[in-house]
C-alpha cells in the first residue's frame, strides 16, 4: 500500500475513538417521529380539514425529525453529521421491527452479545410514550389485517402464521424498506433546492390531481427537511468555531460551516462538498428507512468529477483526498443496527452494511477505474473499518494493476473488498426484470414472456451501471426499487418437511403439504420432488407475505425521501412503494444450499445407490443404508449410530470439491429455488429475484435446527451463502471455487455470496516459528507473489463463471486469540455472508462458524 | 503403465511458476532424516493410521484376515503381520485408516490435472511432479509429462537427483523445468545421513545442466537443515560447484519439521531430528546475525539467491 495510517494522525484518532466507542441507543428519531404522529398531525388535519395522505404525513414526520433532532460535531471531524444523537448509536423504528425489543429494554445494556447503552429516562420514554403509540398501527399488524380481509378461495395458509413459527423464513419488509441503492448523484449534483423547484413545477402541472399534488408536496417537504438539517450543522460549526482556540481547527470549522450552508441545497462544487452532501443524504435516508443495506452505489464514478476537477485546478492533493475519504469511511460506521437479542444470531455483527461499489465497466462497456477507485481501496486497506462494505467489480479487461491492488487490499484488511464478476453479472442484471409482453423494443406481445406487469427490456447501458446492494445483490443504481433482501428463506426447513411428509419435527406440527413417507420412496427422484413441493410451498407463502407487507407499506409508510432519489418517481408523481421506479423487483435469498445438497447426496449414495462406497460396515454386510436407518440416526442426532455418521462425513461426496456428482445436487437445490422464486411477480409489477446469501441466518437457524443427513449435528451452524460446509471442501481452494462457479446460471438474479478463508497469507503453514522470519518462500519474493497469485485465483474463478467471492484472511490461531483477547483485536474485520463485521462484535456462535470454515493454505 | 501416486495437491504456489497442481509419486531410495513426506518413501502401497480419528467401532478388527489390528497405545496395525491388503481401510468409516498410494493410468491422472486448467492459464502455472523420487517411475512419468505437454500444460519435476542417468534422459525432453535438490556436499556424510552416494547426484546435475540449452530449465535448491546442510563448509562446497558449472541461481528451502508427525502415520521410527531441531531453533530465529554468511557465500560465487527474506538486523 502507498500510505499507512501513521501518515494521518487525524484518521488514527478518529478511527480509535470510533472503534472504542460503546454502542448506545438513540431515541431521538423514534421520539420525533412519534411526536409528529401524536401531536402535530392531528393539529394539521384539523387546520387543513382533511386526512393528510400517507406520503405527505411521512414527509412531514421526516421534516419534524430533521428540524428537531440534535446536531453534534465531534473533534477532528471533517465530514460532519451523525446518524444518531450518539457517537456510535442505534436507531429505533417503532413503526417497524423495534416493538420486538420492547420486552428487552431493561436487559439490552447487560446482554452478552451486542449490548447497547440505554439510560433509564430513555427506557421510560420508550415504555410510556413511544412504543404504546405503535402497538396497533405498525406495518406487520396492518399487513395481517389486510391478509385477513383478502379473498382466500384457493390459498388456505396464512403466511404470517408461518412467519411467526420463525423456522421457515424472515420477511424483512416488516422492518422497513432497505437493500436499495438510490440516486445519490442526483442529490449531490442538482441539490435539493433544484428538487424543490422541480417538484413545484410538476405540482402545478398536475393541478387538480390531488394525489399527485400531494406527492410533490411531500417531495418539497422532505427537501426542506434535509436542507434545514444541514443548516443546523452549519450553525453548529460556526458556533464551535467561535469558541475554538486552535487556529487550524477554527479554520476547518468555518469551512465546514460554509459547506453545510451550501449543500445539499445547492449543487456540490468540490470533492469535500460532494462527500459531505453524500453523507447528509445517507443520514436522511436512515431517518426514513431501516438501516440495513442502504447502498452507496458506484461512488468512484459519481464522485470522480469532483476529485478530478479539484486536482486539476490545484486545490486538492491526493493525500488530502485520502484523508477526506478516511473521515467519510470512519463516519459511515457511526451507526449499528439495533436488534432484539435474536438479531445478533441472525444478523451478527450488527451491520448497517452500506456497500460502496468500485471499478467495473462504464455504460459503454469500457473500463471505469480511475484514481478514486485506487484511493478507495487504499482507504479501506489502511483503515480496516467495517464500512463502507467495499465491493470491487472486475471485468475481463480490468487492468492488471487494479486486480493487484484489490488483492493487496484484501490481504492488508483481512477481508475487503469482496469481488464481483461483471462479465456474468451484467447479463444477470438484465434478467432481474421480466420482459413485458410488449415493450419499446418489441411492440407486439411475445409468446412465453411473463404474465406480470412487465418492465420492458433493460438497455445494456443500464445493466452495465449496476451497483452492489446490501450483501451481494446487483441492481441498476438510482433506477431500481429492488428491496433485494425482502425475504430470507430457510431451505433446510423444506428438506426437513420433505423428510417428514410435511410435518415439522422441531415444532411438532404439520406445516407443509403431505408429500409422502420418505421410507416408501423408491428413488431419489421421489425425494427430490417432495423437496421441490415443500420449497414451492414456502415460497408461495413468502410471496403472499411480502406482497401483503408491501401493501401495508403503501398505506402506512410511503418513503418520500427515498422517492426523491429513485428515477421514475418524480416523473410519475408517485411514491416508489407504489411502483413508480424505473425498475421494480424484490429479492429472496435461500439459506442452506450446501447443507441441503450434501444431505441429498448422502441419501442418494447411501440409501438409493450405494455406489462408489465401501460396504456399509462388516455387520450389515450389504452396500446400502435404509431410509429408516438414516432418518432415525438423524432423529437422535447420530447418538446411536456413530459409524453411519463417520461414513457420511468421510465417504459421501460433498459439494465444494469439484466433484460432479455432489455438485449436481447443489445445482438441483439452486435450480429448484430459482424456479420457485422467479415465477412470481411482486405487488409493484416487478419480478422476484432468487439468490443465495445468508447474513448470519445460517448460524441463527442452525441453532434451531435438528441433525441432517449430511452429518451436521443438531444446533450447529449451517454453511453460509453458497460456501461448502466447513472442512468438507478438502481439495483446496481451486476445487472449491470451481464448484461455486459451476452453480452459476442467469437465473440467480439476486446473486450469491461465496466465502473463502485463508490462513494468514504470508504464513508458511509450518509449526516452526523461526521460518517466517528466516525464509521468504521460494520462487519470487513472497509477499508480492501471494498477492499476484490471489489475483490470478480470482481471475480464473471469474473466467469459469463465478459471480462473487469474498475472502477472510485470518488463521484459526489468530481468530481464537481474538476470542480470548478481544481488546487486542478490536479492528479485526471478517467476512460474514456478504458484509464485513468486526470479529469481536460477533457472538460466540458466529465466531465459531468463521473459525470452522475451511482454512485454505498456500501449500509449499 | 500405471503410476503409484500418494497425493495430488492443488493450489500450490512454491513448486514452480504460477498456481500449480503437485502430483506426488511414491517411492524414494533415500532416507533423509528431515524428509517432509515420510509416507512417500516406501515404493508400495501402505496403510496409514491417523489415530486421533478412531471412533472405536472395531470394524477394522473384524475385517482383518490376518489378526494384524492391534489396540496398543497409539498404534492400530501390527506392521509385521500386516500384508497391506487394505480390507481394514475399506471398512473404516472415519478415515482413521487410509490407503497411501493409488495406481493411476496416465490419462486418468491427466484428467485430475486438467481440472485446474483455468488456474494454470491465468497464472502461467502448471503441474509439478514430486515425490518420493518421481524419476524412479520414469516410464510412467514420461508418459504423464508428454500427455500434459500435448495439452499445453507447463511441467516441472522435483528431484533428488539420485537416479540412474538413463532415467533422466528418458524425461528430459518432456519436462519444462527441473527443481533439483542439492543436499550434503561431503560424500561420506551424504552417504551416512541419506543413504545415497552423492557422486550420482553431482554427475546427474552436471549432465543435466550441460545438456539443457536453456539453463533456466534447471534450478538447484538447497534445503537448509541445521547441522547437515546449513553449515558454512557445506554451502561453500555447493556454491563453488555451481559457480564452476556456470549456474547462476539457487533457491534455498526453509527447514521445517512437518514431516515428523507423519512418520507415526506410516510407522516409521522417529529419528533424532526433533530433538536436534528444537536445540537449533533459537539459533535459527537469530538468523540475521548467526547465519549471515549465507548470502555472502553465494554472492562471492556470483550466484543469486532466492528464498531468503531480508531480515533487518535486530
Tab-separated table of C-alpha atoms in Angstrom, chain A residues 418-687:
chain	number	residue	atom	x	y	z
A	418	UNK	CA	-15.427	-8.545	-1.954
A	419	UNK	CA	-15.090	-9.093	-5.702
A	420	UNK	CA	-17.799	-9.260	-8.381
A	421	UNK	CA	-17.697	-10.618	-11.899
A	422	UNK	CA	-19.027	-8.073	-14.409
A	423	UNK	CA	-18.874	-10.442	-17.357
A	424	UNK	CA	-21.500	-12.703	-15.825
A	425	UNK	CA	-23.381	-10.298	-13.576
A	426	UNK	CA	-24.249	-7.746	-16.274
A	427	UNK	CA	-26.346	-10.254	-18.284
A	428	UNK	CA	-27.907	-11.370	-14.994
A	429	UNK	CA	-28.875	-7.783	-14.125
A	430	UNK	CA	-30.678	-7.584	-17.454
A	431	UNK	CA	-32.549	-10.618	-16.253
A	432	UNK	CA	-33.706	-9.028	-12.967
A	433	UNK	CA	-36.706	-7.620	-14.763
A	434	UNK	CA	-39.243	-9.663	-16.602
A	435	UNK	CA	-39.570	-8.600	-20.193
A	436	UNK	CA	-43.071	-7.324	-20.678
A	437	UNK	CA	-45.242	-8.797	-23.367
A	438	UNK	CA	-44.793	-5.650	-25.275
A	439	UNK	CA	-42.044	-3.139	-24.911
A	440	UNK	CA	-40.490	-0.376	-26.984
A	441	UNK	CA	-38.131	-2.949	-28.438
A	442	UNK	CA	-40.923	-5.461	-29.003
A	443	UNK	CA	-44.149	-3.620	-29.655
A	444	UNK	CA	-46.005	-6.849	-30.272
A	445	UNK	CA	-46.653	-9.279	-27.400
A	446	UNK	CA	-44.050	-12.037	-27.297
A	447	UNK	CA	-45.113	-15.605	-26.613
A	448	UNK	CA	-43.835	-17.061	-23.365
A	449	UNK	CA	-42.966	-13.823	-21.673
A	450	UNK	CA	-44.184	-13.123	-18.177
A	451	UNK	CA	-47.757	-12.543	-17.277
A	452	UNK	CA	-46.881	-9.819	-14.824
A	453	UNK	CA	-46.881	-6.104	-15.344
A	454	UNK	CA	-43.572	-6.363	-17.089
A	455	UNK	CA	-40.988	-3.695	-17.401
A	456	UNK	CA	-39.786	-3.872	-20.965
A	457	UNK	CA	-36.271	-4.859	-21.866
A	458	UNK	CA	-33.421	-3.356	-19.922
A	459	UNK	CA	-30.978	-1.414	-22.079
A	460	UNK	CA	-27.450	-2.781	-21.773
A	461	UNK	CA	-26.215	0.639	-20.615
A	462	UNK	CA	-28.355	0.328	-17.506
A	463	UNK	CA	-27.228	-3.224	-16.782
A	464	UNK	CA	-23.601	-2.112	-17.005
A	465	UNK	CA	-24.384	0.553	-14.425
A	466	UNK	CA	-25.271	-1.885	-11.671
A	467	UNK	CA	-24.145	-1.378	-8.111
A	468	UNK	CA	-23.777	-3.904	-5.349
A	469	UNK	CA	-26.688	-3.754	-2.928
A	470	UNK	CA	-26.761	-4.960	0.664
A	471	UNK	CA	-24.725	-8.112	0.861
A	472	UNK	CA	-24.038	-9.144	-2.734
A	473	UNK	CA	-27.031	-8.243	-4.844
A	474	UNK	CA	-26.860	-6.226	-8.037
A	475	UNK	CA	-29.326	-3.554	-9.180
A	476	UNK	CA	-29.150	-0.664	-11.604
A	477	UNK	CA	-28.339	2.046	-9.124
A	478	UNK	CA	-30.625	5.007	-8.861
A	479	UNK	CA	-33.278	3.425	-11.050
A	480	UNK	CA	-34.336	0.351	-9.149
A	481	UNK	CA	-36.639	-0.135	-6.221
A	482	UNK	CA	-35.218	-3.596	-5.673
A	483	UNK	CA	-35.677	-4.448	-1.989
A	484	UNK	CA	-33.179	-7.189	-2.680
A	485	UNK	CA	-33.360	-8.512	0.843
A	486	UNK	CA	-37.141	-8.796	1.043
A	487	UNK	CA	-37.129	-12.348	2.344
A	488	UNK	CA	-34.660	-14.883	3.714
A	489	UNK	CA	-35.773	-18.478	3.336
A	490	UNK	CA	-34.536	-21.474	5.309
A	491	UNK	CA	-34.179	-24.096	2.575
A	492	UNK	CA	-33.132	-26.674	5.165
A	493	UNK	CA	-36.596	-26.447	6.707
A	494	UNK	CA	-38.028	-27.507	3.352
A	495	UNK	CA	-35.799	-30.575	3.436
A	496	UNK	CA	-36.978	-31.290	6.973
A	497	UNK	CA	-40.566	-31.085	5.747
A	498	UNK	CA	-39.806	-33.350	2.780
A	499	UNK	CA	-38.224	-35.948	5.061
A	500	UNK	CA	-41.270	-35.901	7.339
A	501	UNK	CA	-44.233	-35.765	4.985
A	502	UNK	CA	-44.749	-32.071	5.641
A	503	UNK	CA	-44.545	-32.491	9.388
A	504	UNK	CA	-42.045	-30.271	11.173
A	505	UNK	CA	-40.485	-32.308	13.969
A	506	UNK	CA	-38.943	-29.409	15.851
A	507	UNK	CA	-42.328	-27.760	16.279
A	508	UNK	CA	-44.286	-30.981	16.313
A	509	UNK	CA	-46.907	-29.906	13.833
A	510	UNK	CA	-47.918	-30.356	10.219
A	511	UNK	CA	-46.725	-27.239	8.429
A	512	UNK	CA	-46.192	-28.156	4.802
A	513	UNK	CA	-48.275	-30.193	2.371
A	514	UNK	CA	-48.219	-34.002	2.532
A	515	UNK	CA	-45.517	-35.266	0.213
A	516	UNK	CA	-45.419	-38.889	1.297
A	517	UNK	CA	-43.482	-41.025	3.749
A	518	UNK	CA	-39.861	-40.984	2.546
A	519	UNK	CA	-39.386	-44.543	3.812
A	520	UNK	CA	-41.576	-45.603	0.930
A	521	UNK	CA	-39.733	-43.603	-1.694
A	522	UNK	CA	-38.366	-45.828	-4.440
A	523	UNK	CA	-35.933	-43.392	-5.947
A	524	UNK	CA	-34.077	-40.156	-5.495
A	525	UNK	CA	-36.499	-38.532	-7.891
A	526	UNK	CA	-39.345	-39.012	-5.436
A	527	UNK	CA	-37.344	-37.346	-2.679
A	528	UNK	CA	-36.306	-34.521	-4.968
A	529	UNK	CA	-39.919	-33.988	-5.977
A	530	UNK	CA	-41.044	-33.896	-2.327
A	531	UNK	CA	-38.370	-31.298	-1.612
A	532	UNK	CA	-39.428	-29.257	-4.622
A	533	UNK	CA	-43.055	-29.214	-3.467
A	534	UNK	CA	-42.065	-28.059	0.017
A	535	UNK	CA	-39.903	-25.265	-1.406
A	536	UNK	CA	-42.751	-24.182	-3.668
A	537	UNK	CA	-44.997	-24.118	-0.631
A	538	UNK	CA	-42.638	-21.931	1.388
A	539	UNK	CA	-42.019	-19.557	-1.499
A	540	UNK	CA	-45.737	-19.147	-2.166
A	541	UNK	CA	-46.139	-18.051	1.436
A	542	UNK	CA	-43.124	-15.779	1.258
A	543	UNK	CA	-44.595	-14.079	-1.772
A	544	UNK	CA	-48.047	-13.743	-0.201
A	545	UNK	CA	-46.500	-12.352	2.949
A	546	UNK	CA	-44.181	-9.928	1.204
A	547	UNK	CA	-46.835	-8.654	-1.186
A	548	UNK	CA	-49.184	-8.051	1.726
A	549	UNK	CA	-46.489	-6.236	3.688
A	550	UNK	CA	-45.883	-4.150	0.584
A	551	UNK	CA	-49.497	-3.078	0.604
A	552	UNK	CA	-49.218	-2.178	4.267
A	553	UNK	CA	-46.231	-0.013	3.411
A	554	UNK	CA	-48.233	1.767	0.760
A	555	UNK	CA	-50.954	2.502	3.293
A	556	UNK	CA	-48.848	3.417	6.284
A	557	UNK	CA	-45.263	4.182	5.428
A	558	UNK	CA	-44.542	5.502	1.938
A	559	UNK	CA	-40.975	6.730	1.555
A	560	UNK	CA	-40.949	10.211	0.038
A	561	UNK	CA	-37.284	10.922	0.762
A	562	UNK	CA	-36.231	7.735	-0.986
A	563	UNK	CA	-38.635	8.563	-3.800
A	564	UNK	CA	-36.867	11.858	-4.427
A	565	UNK	CA	-33.758	9.852	-5.316
A	566	UNK	CA	-35.125	6.955	-7.382
A	567	UNK	CA	-35.590	7.667	-11.064
A	568	UNK	CA	-39.177	7.324	-12.164
A	569	UNK	CA	-40.905	8.567	-9.037
A	570	UNK	CA	-40.631	12.276	-9.847
A	571	UNK	CA	-41.698	11.657	-13.431
A	572	UNK	CA	-44.740	9.613	-12.449
A	573	UNK	CA	-45.627	11.679	-9.423
A	574	UNK	CA	-45.959	8.629	-7.257
A	575	UNK	CA	-44.128	7.148	-4.277
A	576	UNK	CA	-41.691	4.324	-5.009
A	577	UNK	CA	-43.616	1.973	-2.759
A	578	UNK	CA	-46.422	2.270	-5.313
A	579	UNK	CA	-44.175	1.004	-8.089
A	580	UNK	CA	-43.061	4.242	-9.709
A	581	UNK	CA	-39.359	3.349	-10.018
A	582	UNK	CA	-37.943	2.587	-13.460
A	583	UNK	CA	-37.265	-0.979	-12.322
A	584	UNK	CA	-39.248	-2.801	-9.683
A	585	UNK	CA	-38.158	-6.072	-8.210
A	586	UNK	CA	-37.901	-7.955	-4.942
A	587	UNK	CA	-35.110	-10.222	-3.786
A	588	UNK	CA	-35.454	-13.529	-1.986
A	589	UNK	CA	-32.467	-15.401	-0.672
A	590	UNK	CA	-32.129	-19.069	0.211
A	591	UNK	CA	-30.146	-20.317	3.189
A	592	UNK	CA	-28.624	-23.784	3.457
A	593	UNK	CA	-27.625	-24.616	-0.099
A	594	UNK	CA	-24.689	-26.832	0.729
A	595	UNK	CA	-26.374	-28.497	3.708
A	596	UNK	CA	-29.405	-29.471	1.656
A	597	UNK	CA	-27.248	-30.511	-1.296
A	598	UNK	CA	-24.914	-32.690	0.769
A	599	UNK	CA	-27.878	-34.227	2.604
A	600	UNK	CA	-29.423	-35.193	-0.710
A	601	UNK	CA	-26.090	-36.563	-1.889
A	602	UNK	CA	-25.639	-38.612	1.265
A	603	UNK	CA	-29.106	-40.114	0.861
A	604	UNK	CA	-28.560	-40.688	-2.842
A	605	UNK	CA	-25.363	-42.650	-2.365
A	606	UNK	CA	-26.042	-44.375	0.916
A	607	UNK	CA	-29.731	-45.158	0.625
A	608	UNK	CA	-30.553	-45.388	-3.063
A	609	UNK	CA	-27.377	-46.218	-4.946
A	610	UNK	CA	-24.611	-47.336	-2.639
A	611	UNK	CA	-22.119	-46.988	-5.448
A	612	UNK	CA	-18.536	-45.877	-5.003
A	613	UNK	CA	-18.782	-46.601	-1.338
A	614	UNK	CA	-17.287	-49.460	0.648
A	615	UNK	CA	-19.580	-51.994	2.255
A	616	UNK	CA	-21.563	-50.380	4.991
A	617	UNK	CA	-19.621	-51.994	7.769
A	618	UNK	CA	-18.993	-55.680	8.176
A	619	UNK	CA	-22.028	-56.010	10.404
A	620	UNK	CA	-24.632	-55.124	7.830
A	621	UNK	CA	-22.819	-56.837	5.044
A	622	UNK	CA	-24.735	-55.017	2.340
A	623	UNK	CA	-23.997	-51.896	0.435
A	624	UNK	CA	-26.902	-49.774	1.487
A	625	UNK	CA	-28.325	-47.919	4.401
A	626	UNK	CA	-32.102	-47.981	4.707
A	627	UNK	CA	-34.028	-44.745	4.775
A	628	UNK	CA	-35.359	-45.822	8.169
A	629	UNK	CA	-31.820	-46.195	9.463
A	630	UNK	CA	-30.848	-42.802	8.076
A	631	UNK	CA	-33.886	-40.999	9.431
A	632	UNK	CA	-33.666	-42.474	12.887
A	633	UNK	CA	-29.950	-41.664	13.066
A	634	UNK	CA	-30.830	-38.084	12.108
A	635	UNK	CA	-33.630	-38.013	14.622
A	636	UNK	CA	-31.440	-38.947	17.584
A	637	UNK	CA	-28.590	-36.754	16.394
A	638	UNK	CA	-26.441	-39.781	15.382
A	639	UNK	CA	-26.019	-40.646	19.067
A	640	UNK	CA	-26.666	-44.316	18.454
A	641	UNK	CA	-25.043	-44.565	15.080
A	642	UNK	CA	-21.579	-43.011	15.138
A	643	UNK	CA	-20.465	-45.341	12.351
A	644	UNK	CA	-23.068	-44.036	9.933
A	645	UNK	CA	-22.116	-40.521	10.954
A	646	UNK	CA	-18.458	-41.198	10.205
A	647	UNK	CA	-19.311	-42.763	6.851
A	648	UNK	CA	-21.387	-39.755	5.840
A	649	UNK	CA	-18.702	-37.303	6.881
A	650	UNK	CA	-15.788	-39.183	5.383
A	651	UNK	CA	-17.067	-41.133	2.456
A	652	UNK	CA	-20.102	-39.492	0.915
A	653	UNK	CA	-19.163	-36.967	-1.786
A	654	UNK	CA	-19.509	-33.331	-0.796
A	655	UNK	CA	-20.230	-30.110	-2.630
A	656	UNK	CA	-17.127	-27.952	-2.888
A	657	UNK	CA	-14.654	-30.497	-4.206
A	658	UNK	CA	-15.297	-30.017	-7.915
A	659	UNK	CA	-16.950	-33.429	-7.765
A	660	UNK	CA	-19.621	-33.555	-10.492
A	661	UNK	CA	-21.869	-35.928	-8.539
A	662	UNK	CA	-22.025	-33.806	-5.413
A	663	UNK	CA	-22.141	-30.547	-7.346
A	664	UNK	CA	-25.117	-31.817	-9.357
A	665	UNK	CA	-27.221	-31.854	-6.196
A	666	UNK	CA	-26.096	-28.344	-5.323
A	667	UNK	CA	-27.190	-27.251	-8.746
A	668	UNK	CA	-30.519	-29.002	-8.237
A	669	UNK	CA	-31.087	-27.156	-4.959
A	670	UNK	CA	-30.237	-23.854	-6.631
A	671	UNK	CA	-32.465	-24.543	-9.627
A	672	UNK	CA	-35.496	-25.551	-7.582
A	673	UNK	CA	-35.235	-22.404	-5.525
A	674	UNK	CA	-34.688	-20.145	-8.509
A	675	UNK	CA	-37.649	-21.565	-10.417
A	676	UNK	CA	-39.916	-21.308	-7.407
A	677	UNK	CA	-38.993	-17.687	-6.729
A	678	UNK	CA	-38.732	-16.198	-10.181
A	679	UNK	CA	-42.173	-17.349	-11.324
A	680	UNK	CA	-43.821	-14.708	-9.126
A	681	UNK	CA	-44.468	-11.023	-9.634
A	682	UNK	CA	-44.432	-8.595	-6.762
A	683	UNK	CA	-47.029	-6.031	-5.717
A	684	UNK	CA	-45.274	-3.334	-7.744
A	685	UNK	CA	-45.459	-5.249	-11.012
A	686	UNK	CA	-41.840	-6.391	-10.880
A	687	UNK	CA	-40.178	-9.734	-10.636
